[in-house]
Tab-separated table of C-alpha atoms in Angstrom:
chain	number	residue	atom	x	y	z
A	1	MET	CA	-37.710	-12.350	-21.646
A	2	ALA	CA	-38.322	-12.117	-17.913
A	3	GLY	CA	-35.206	-14.144	-17.202
A	4	HIS	CA	-33.168	-12.092	-19.636
A	5	SER	CA	-34.478	-8.854	-18.111
A	6	LYS	CA	-33.627	-10.049	-14.595
A	7	TRP	CA	-30.114	-11.000	-15.696
A	8	ALA	CA	-29.690	-7.662	-17.459
A	9	ASN	CA	-30.741	-5.827	-14.316
A	10	ILE	CA	-28.320	-7.833	-12.194
A	11	GLN	CA	-25.503	-7.110	-14.639
A	12	HIS	CA	-26.425	-3.434	-14.693
A	13	ARG	CA	-26.322	-3.217	-10.884
A	14	LYS	CA	-23.037	-5.118	-10.765
A	15	GLY	CA	-21.596	-2.811	-13.407
A	16	ALA	CA	-22.684	0.240	-11.427
A	17	GLN	CA	-21.186	-1.201	-8.238
A	18	ASP	CA	-17.923	-2.053	-9.990
A	19	ALA	CA	-17.752	1.434	-11.489
A	20	LYS	CA	-18.352	3.009	-8.086
A	21	ARG	CA	-15.678	0.791	-6.536
A	22	ALA	CA	-13.219	1.719	-9.282
A	23	LYS	CA	-13.970	5.420	-8.746
A	24	ILE	CA	-13.273	5.105	-5.007
A	25	PHE	CA	-10.017	3.258	-5.670
A	26	THR	CA	-8.921	5.917	-8.177
A	27	LYS	CA	-9.411	8.659	-5.573
A	28	LEU	CA	-7.584	6.665	-2.891
A	29	ILE	CA	-4.649	5.853	-5.182
A	30	ARG	CA	-4.270	9.520	-6.085
A	31	GLU	CA	-4.312	10.510	-2.413
A	32	ILE	CA	-1.704	7.891	-1.475
A	33	THR	CA	0.531	8.923	-4.373
A	34	SER	CA	0.221	12.631	-3.606
A	35	ALA	CA	0.721	12.148	0.137
A	36	THR	CA	3.862	10.116	-0.532
A	37	ARG	CA	5.248	12.679	-2.966
A	38	VAL	CA	4.706	15.512	-0.475
A	39	GLY	CA	5.690	13.830	2.801
A	40	GLY	CA	7.678	10.712	1.922
A	41	LYS	CA	6.841	7.011	2.232
A	42	ASP	CA	7.459	6.611	5.968
A	43	GLN	CA	4.054	6.379	7.636
A	44	GLU	CA	5.556	7.171	11.028
A	45	THR	CA	6.526	10.656	9.880
A	46	ASN	CA	3.771	11.162	7.287
A	47	PRO	CA	0.335	11.176	8.973
A	48	ARG	CA	-1.413	12.122	5.732
A	49	LEU	CA	-0.083	8.963	4.088
A	50	ARG	CA	-0.933	6.871	7.141
A	51	LEU	CA	-4.542	8.078	7.026
A	52	ALA	CA	-4.792	7.510	3.258
A	53	ILE	CA	-3.534	3.933	3.588
A	54	HIS	CA	-5.910	3.269	6.477
A	55	LYS	CA	-8.839	4.473	4.321
A	56	ALA	CA	-7.643	2.306	1.425
A	57	LEU	CA	-7.510	-0.788	3.617
A	58	ASP	CA	-10.993	-0.013	4.944
A	59	ALA	CA	-12.164	0.065	1.316
A	60	ASN	CA	-10.597	-3.405	0.776
A	61	MET	CA	-7.842	-2.199	-1.512
A	62	THR	CA	-5.061	-4.781	-1.802
A	63	ARG	CA	-1.630	-4.237	-0.285
A	64	ASP	CA	-0.104	-4.599	-3.759
A	65	ALA	CA	-2.218	-1.731	-5.109
A	66	ILE	CA	-1.287	0.430	-2.109
A	67	ASP	CA	2.409	-0.360	-2.534
A	68	ARG	CA	2.264	0.565	-6.226
A	69	ALA	CA	0.619	3.894	-5.369
A	70	VAL	CA	3.372	4.609	-2.825
A	71	LYS	CA	6.059	3.746	-5.394
A	72	ARG	CA	4.460	6.154	-7.867
A	73	GLY	CA	4.761	8.813	-5.197
A	74	THR	CA	8.446	8.086	-4.596
A	75	GLY	CA	9.179	7.912	-8.325
A	76	GLU	CA	10.081	4.213	-8.287
A	77	ILE	CA	7.224	3.658	-10.744
A	78	ALA	CA	6.330	6.138	-13.478
A	79	GLY	CA	3.035	7.946	-12.991
A	80	SER	CA	1.223	11.246	-13.299
A	81	ASP	CA	2.275	14.169	-11.112
A	82	PHE	CA	-0.860	15.199	-9.227
A	83	SER	CA	-1.201	18.553	-7.503
A	84	GLU	CA	-3.845	19.831	-5.105
A	85	ALA	CA	-6.489	22.320	-6.174
A	86	VAL	CA	-9.472	23.716	-4.261
A	87	TYR	CA	-12.440	25.329	-6.000
A	88	GLU	CA	-15.098	27.374	-4.221
A	89	GLY	CA	-18.496	28.719	-5.117
A	90	TYR	CA	-22.208	28.777	-4.481
A	91	GLY	CA	-24.922	26.318	-5.441
A	92	PRO	CA	-28.746	26.343	-5.436
A	93	GLY	CA	-30.276	28.303	-2.563
A	94	GLY	CA	-27.013	30.121	-1.869
A	95	ALA	CA	-25.308	27.017	-0.423
A	96	ALA	CA	-21.529	27.409	-0.114
A	97	ILE	CA	-19.542	24.616	-1.764
A	98	MET	CA	-15.881	23.615	-1.546
A	99	VAL	CA	-14.370	21.097	-3.973
A	100	ASP	CA	-11.041	19.444	-3.123
A	101	CYS	CA	-9.207	18.036	-6.142
A	102	LEU	CA	-6.046	16.178	-7.074
A	103	THR	CA	-5.229	16.768	-10.717
A	104	ASP	CA	-2.542	16.424	-13.359
A	105	ASN	CA	-4.230	19.086	-15.497
A	106	LYS	CA	-5.739	22.086	-13.698
A	107	ILE	CA	-7.124	23.584	-16.901
A	108	ARG	CA	-9.197	20.455	-17.504
A	109	THR	CA	-10.263	20.215	-13.877
A	110	VAL	CA	-11.453	23.788	-13.460
A	111	SER	CA	-13.320	23.501	-16.760
A	112	ASP	CA	-15.104	20.345	-15.579
A	113	VAL	CA	-15.946	21.830	-12.174
A	114	ARG	CA	-17.189	25.101	-13.682
A	115	ALA	CA	-19.425	23.182	-16.105
A	116	VAL	CA	-21.139	21.399	-13.193
A	117	PHE	CA	-21.656	24.662	-11.283
A	118	THR	CA	-23.120	26.339	-14.362
A	119	LYS	CA	-25.421	23.435	-15.287
A	120	HIS	CA	-26.894	23.274	-11.763
A	121	ASN	CA	-27.593	26.973	-11.200
A	122	GLY	CA	-24.391	27.599	-9.286
A	123	ASN	CA	-21.542	30.068	-9.545
A	124	LEU	CA	-17.865	29.195	-9.316
A	125	GLY	CA	-16.095	31.844	-7.244
A	126	VAL	CA	-12.525	32.927	-6.622
A	127	SER	CA	-10.198	31.483	-4.015
A	128	GLY	CA	-11.355	32.502	-0.534
A	129	SER	CA	-14.915	33.285	-1.581
A	130	VAL	CA	-16.426	30.617	0.715
A	131	SER	CA	-13.518	28.954	2.541
A	132	TYR	CA	-13.929	31.353	5.461
A	133	LEU	CA	-17.273	29.656	6.128
A	134	PHE	CA	-15.542	26.331	6.922
A	135	LYS	CA	-12.926	25.010	9.324
A	136	LYS	CA	-10.778	21.881	9.094
A	137	ILE	CA	-11.444	19.227	11.745
A	138	GLY	CA	-10.649	15.605	12.496
A	139	VAL	CA	-13.585	13.198	12.788
A	140	ILE	CA	-13.585	9.657	14.183
A	141	ARG	CA	-16.927	7.929	13.624
A	142	PHE	CA	-18.531	4.991	15.418
A	143	VAL	CA	-21.824	3.484	14.259
A	144	ASP	CA	-22.592	2.072	17.715
A	145	VAL	CA	-24.307	4.944	19.541
A	146	THR	CA	-24.040	3.101	22.876
A	147	LEU	CA	-20.283	3.770	22.897
A	148	GLU	CA	-20.776	7.435	23.791
A	149	THR	CA	-20.139	7.081	27.542
A	150	GLN	CA	-17.170	4.729	27.065
A	151	LEU	CA	-15.582	6.996	24.470
A	152	PHE	CA	-16.022	10.242	26.353
A	153	ASP	CA	-13.327	10.041	29.036
A	154	VAL	CA	-10.729	8.406	26.768
A	155	ALA	CA	-11.256	10.805	23.871
A	156	ILE	CA	-11.346	13.986	25.945
A	157	GLU	CA	-8.269	12.957	27.914
A	158	ALA	CA	-6.442	12.299	24.627
A	159	GLY	CA	-7.244	15.829	23.388
A	160	ALA	CA	-10.568	15.537	21.543
A	161	ASP	CA	-12.694	18.686	21.378
A	162	ASP	CA	-16.131	17.088	21.506
A	163	ILE	CA	-18.212	13.913	21.394
A	164	ILE	CA	-21.357	14.224	19.287
A	165	VAL	CA	-24.246	11.784	19.133
A	166	ILE	CA	-26.070	11.787	15.802
A	167	PRO	CA	-29.433	10.004	16.136
A	168	GLU	CA	-29.710	6.881	13.952
A	169	CYS	CA	-26.125	7.407	12.714
A	170	GLY	CA	-23.791	6.916	15.660
A	171	VAL	CA	-21.153	8.842	17.574
A	172	GLU	CA	-18.517	11.276	16.300
A	173	VAL	CA	-15.331	12.172	18.140
A	174	VAL	CA	-14.278	15.628	16.922
A	175	THR	CA	-10.668	16.836	17.142
A	176	ARG	CA	-8.403	19.575	15.875
A	177	PRO	CA	-6.238	18.465	12.929
A	178	ASP	CA	-3.087	18.655	15.067
A	179	THR	CA	-4.476	16.296	17.750
A	180	PHE	CA	-6.267	13.919	15.358
A	181	GLU	CA	-3.493	11.303	15.152
A	182	LEU	CA	-2.971	11.299	18.923
A	183	VAL	CA	-6.674	10.762	19.641
A	184	VAL	CA	-6.922	7.987	17.019
A	185	ALA	CA	-3.902	6.213	18.516
A	186	LYS	CA	-5.245	6.469	22.064
A	187	LEU	CA	-8.667	5.112	21.089
A	188	ARG	CA	-7.076	2.162	19.290
A	189	GLU	CA	-4.838	1.541	22.280
A	190	LYS	CA	-7.951	1.299	24.466
A	191	GLY	CA	-9.554	-1.219	22.117
A	192	PHE	CA	-11.961	1.021	20.189
A	193	SER	CA	-12.347	0.210	16.489
A	194	SER	CA	-13.773	3.121	14.532
A	195	ASP	CA	-15.910	2.925	11.402
A	196	ALA	CA	-14.288	5.970	9.784
A	197	GLU	CA	-11.371	8.318	10.453
A	198	LEU	CA	-10.948	11.439	8.351
A	199	ILE	CA	-9.910	15.066	8.159
A	200	GLU	CA	-12.699	17.161	6.674
A	201	MET	CA	-14.065	20.666	6.315
A	202	GLN	CA	-16.921	21.533	8.671
A	203	PRO	CA	-19.190	24.526	8.065
A	204	ILE	CA	-18.892	27.240	10.692
A	205	THR	CA	-22.333	28.548	9.746
A	206	THR	CA	-25.065	26.827	7.742
A	207	VAL	CA	-27.694	28.059	5.311
A	208	ALA	CA	-31.236	26.662	5.166
A	209	ILE	CA	-32.516	25.702	1.715
A	210	ASP	CA	-35.960	24.473	0.665
A	211	ALA	CA	-36.798	21.020	-0.696
A	212	GLU	CA	-36.572	22.046	-4.344
A	213	CYS	CA	-33.131	23.601	-3.895
A	214	GLN	CA	-32.023	20.593	-1.852
A	215	LEU	CA	-32.930	18.288	-4.724
A	216	GLN	CA	-30.973	20.444	-7.174
A	217	LEU	CA	-28.040	20.630	-4.779
A	218	ASP	CA	-27.972	16.871	-4.260
A	219	LYS	CA	-27.727	16.338	-8.021
A	220	MET	CA	-24.973	18.943	-8.248
A	221	LEU	CA	-22.928	17.403	-5.432
A	222	GLU	CA	-23.338	13.924	-6.907
A	223	LYS	CA	-22.100	15.153	-10.286
A	224	LEU	CA	-19.115	16.921	-8.721
A	225	ASP	CA	-18.209	13.824	-6.738
A	226	SER	CA	-18.312	11.726	-9.914
A	227	LEU	CA	-15.546	13.781	-11.571
A	228	ASP	CA	-12.262	11.865	-11.681
A	229	ASP	CA	-10.211	14.752	-10.280
A	230	VAL	CA	-12.503	15.477	-7.326
A	231	GLN	CA	-11.520	14.003	-3.965
A	232	GLU	CA	-14.034	15.582	-1.578
A	233	VAL	CA	-16.999	17.961	-1.779
A	234	TYR	CA	-18.296	20.025	1.156
A	235	THR	CA	-21.336	22.263	1.604
A	236	ASN	CA	-22.867	24.336	4.402
A	237	ALA	CA	-26.461	23.644	3.293
A	238	ARG	CA	-29.109	22.250	5.603
A	239	SER	CA	-32.740	21.408	4.891
A	240	SER	CA	-35.192	24.069	6.057
């Protein structure tokens, strides 16, 4: 029984890992397809697609899978027509939440998102209800915190807004969305290999929540992120 139990646990963990991997790939494929449909398949003139493909490669997605996603975007291969949708609201402790989605059925998506908000003591608001509390930025992350000094001059000269050291996490180069691609290119040219490159929403102001609310919020954010149509989830909460 012990051996069987151990094997069952291993299979369970592998199944969970495979499911998580599949979920990530689904989100990346949707982003590549949508980016291609909106901006075309030429990465030189479509920075959104270039970033999506870079993220897919970082996640070890195969070139064949990426190419198929691009062809769905151009219409060479039949596929669902995904559109962007952003939902806003408040969670436990008054934390502002933004949910970026790519969906082929907005009625289904808003119903799923609203159900999560309701179940976790949140309230889904109208468009604009919390978006003013966030701003869009470019972030280039490096795990090696010792790179701060080396990165500073190159990044600032290329147009970065700031270099932030996050203890025990690494270094972040922060840019405006319109200078993001230029800064990424310059850093690569100088031999820097980042651990993550993304455009995200950053809270302009934060709200402190207690431990109990933080636990509830974490469960809520995890559930939102698990929805097939959800690409990214942002909050302005911080632990008090």
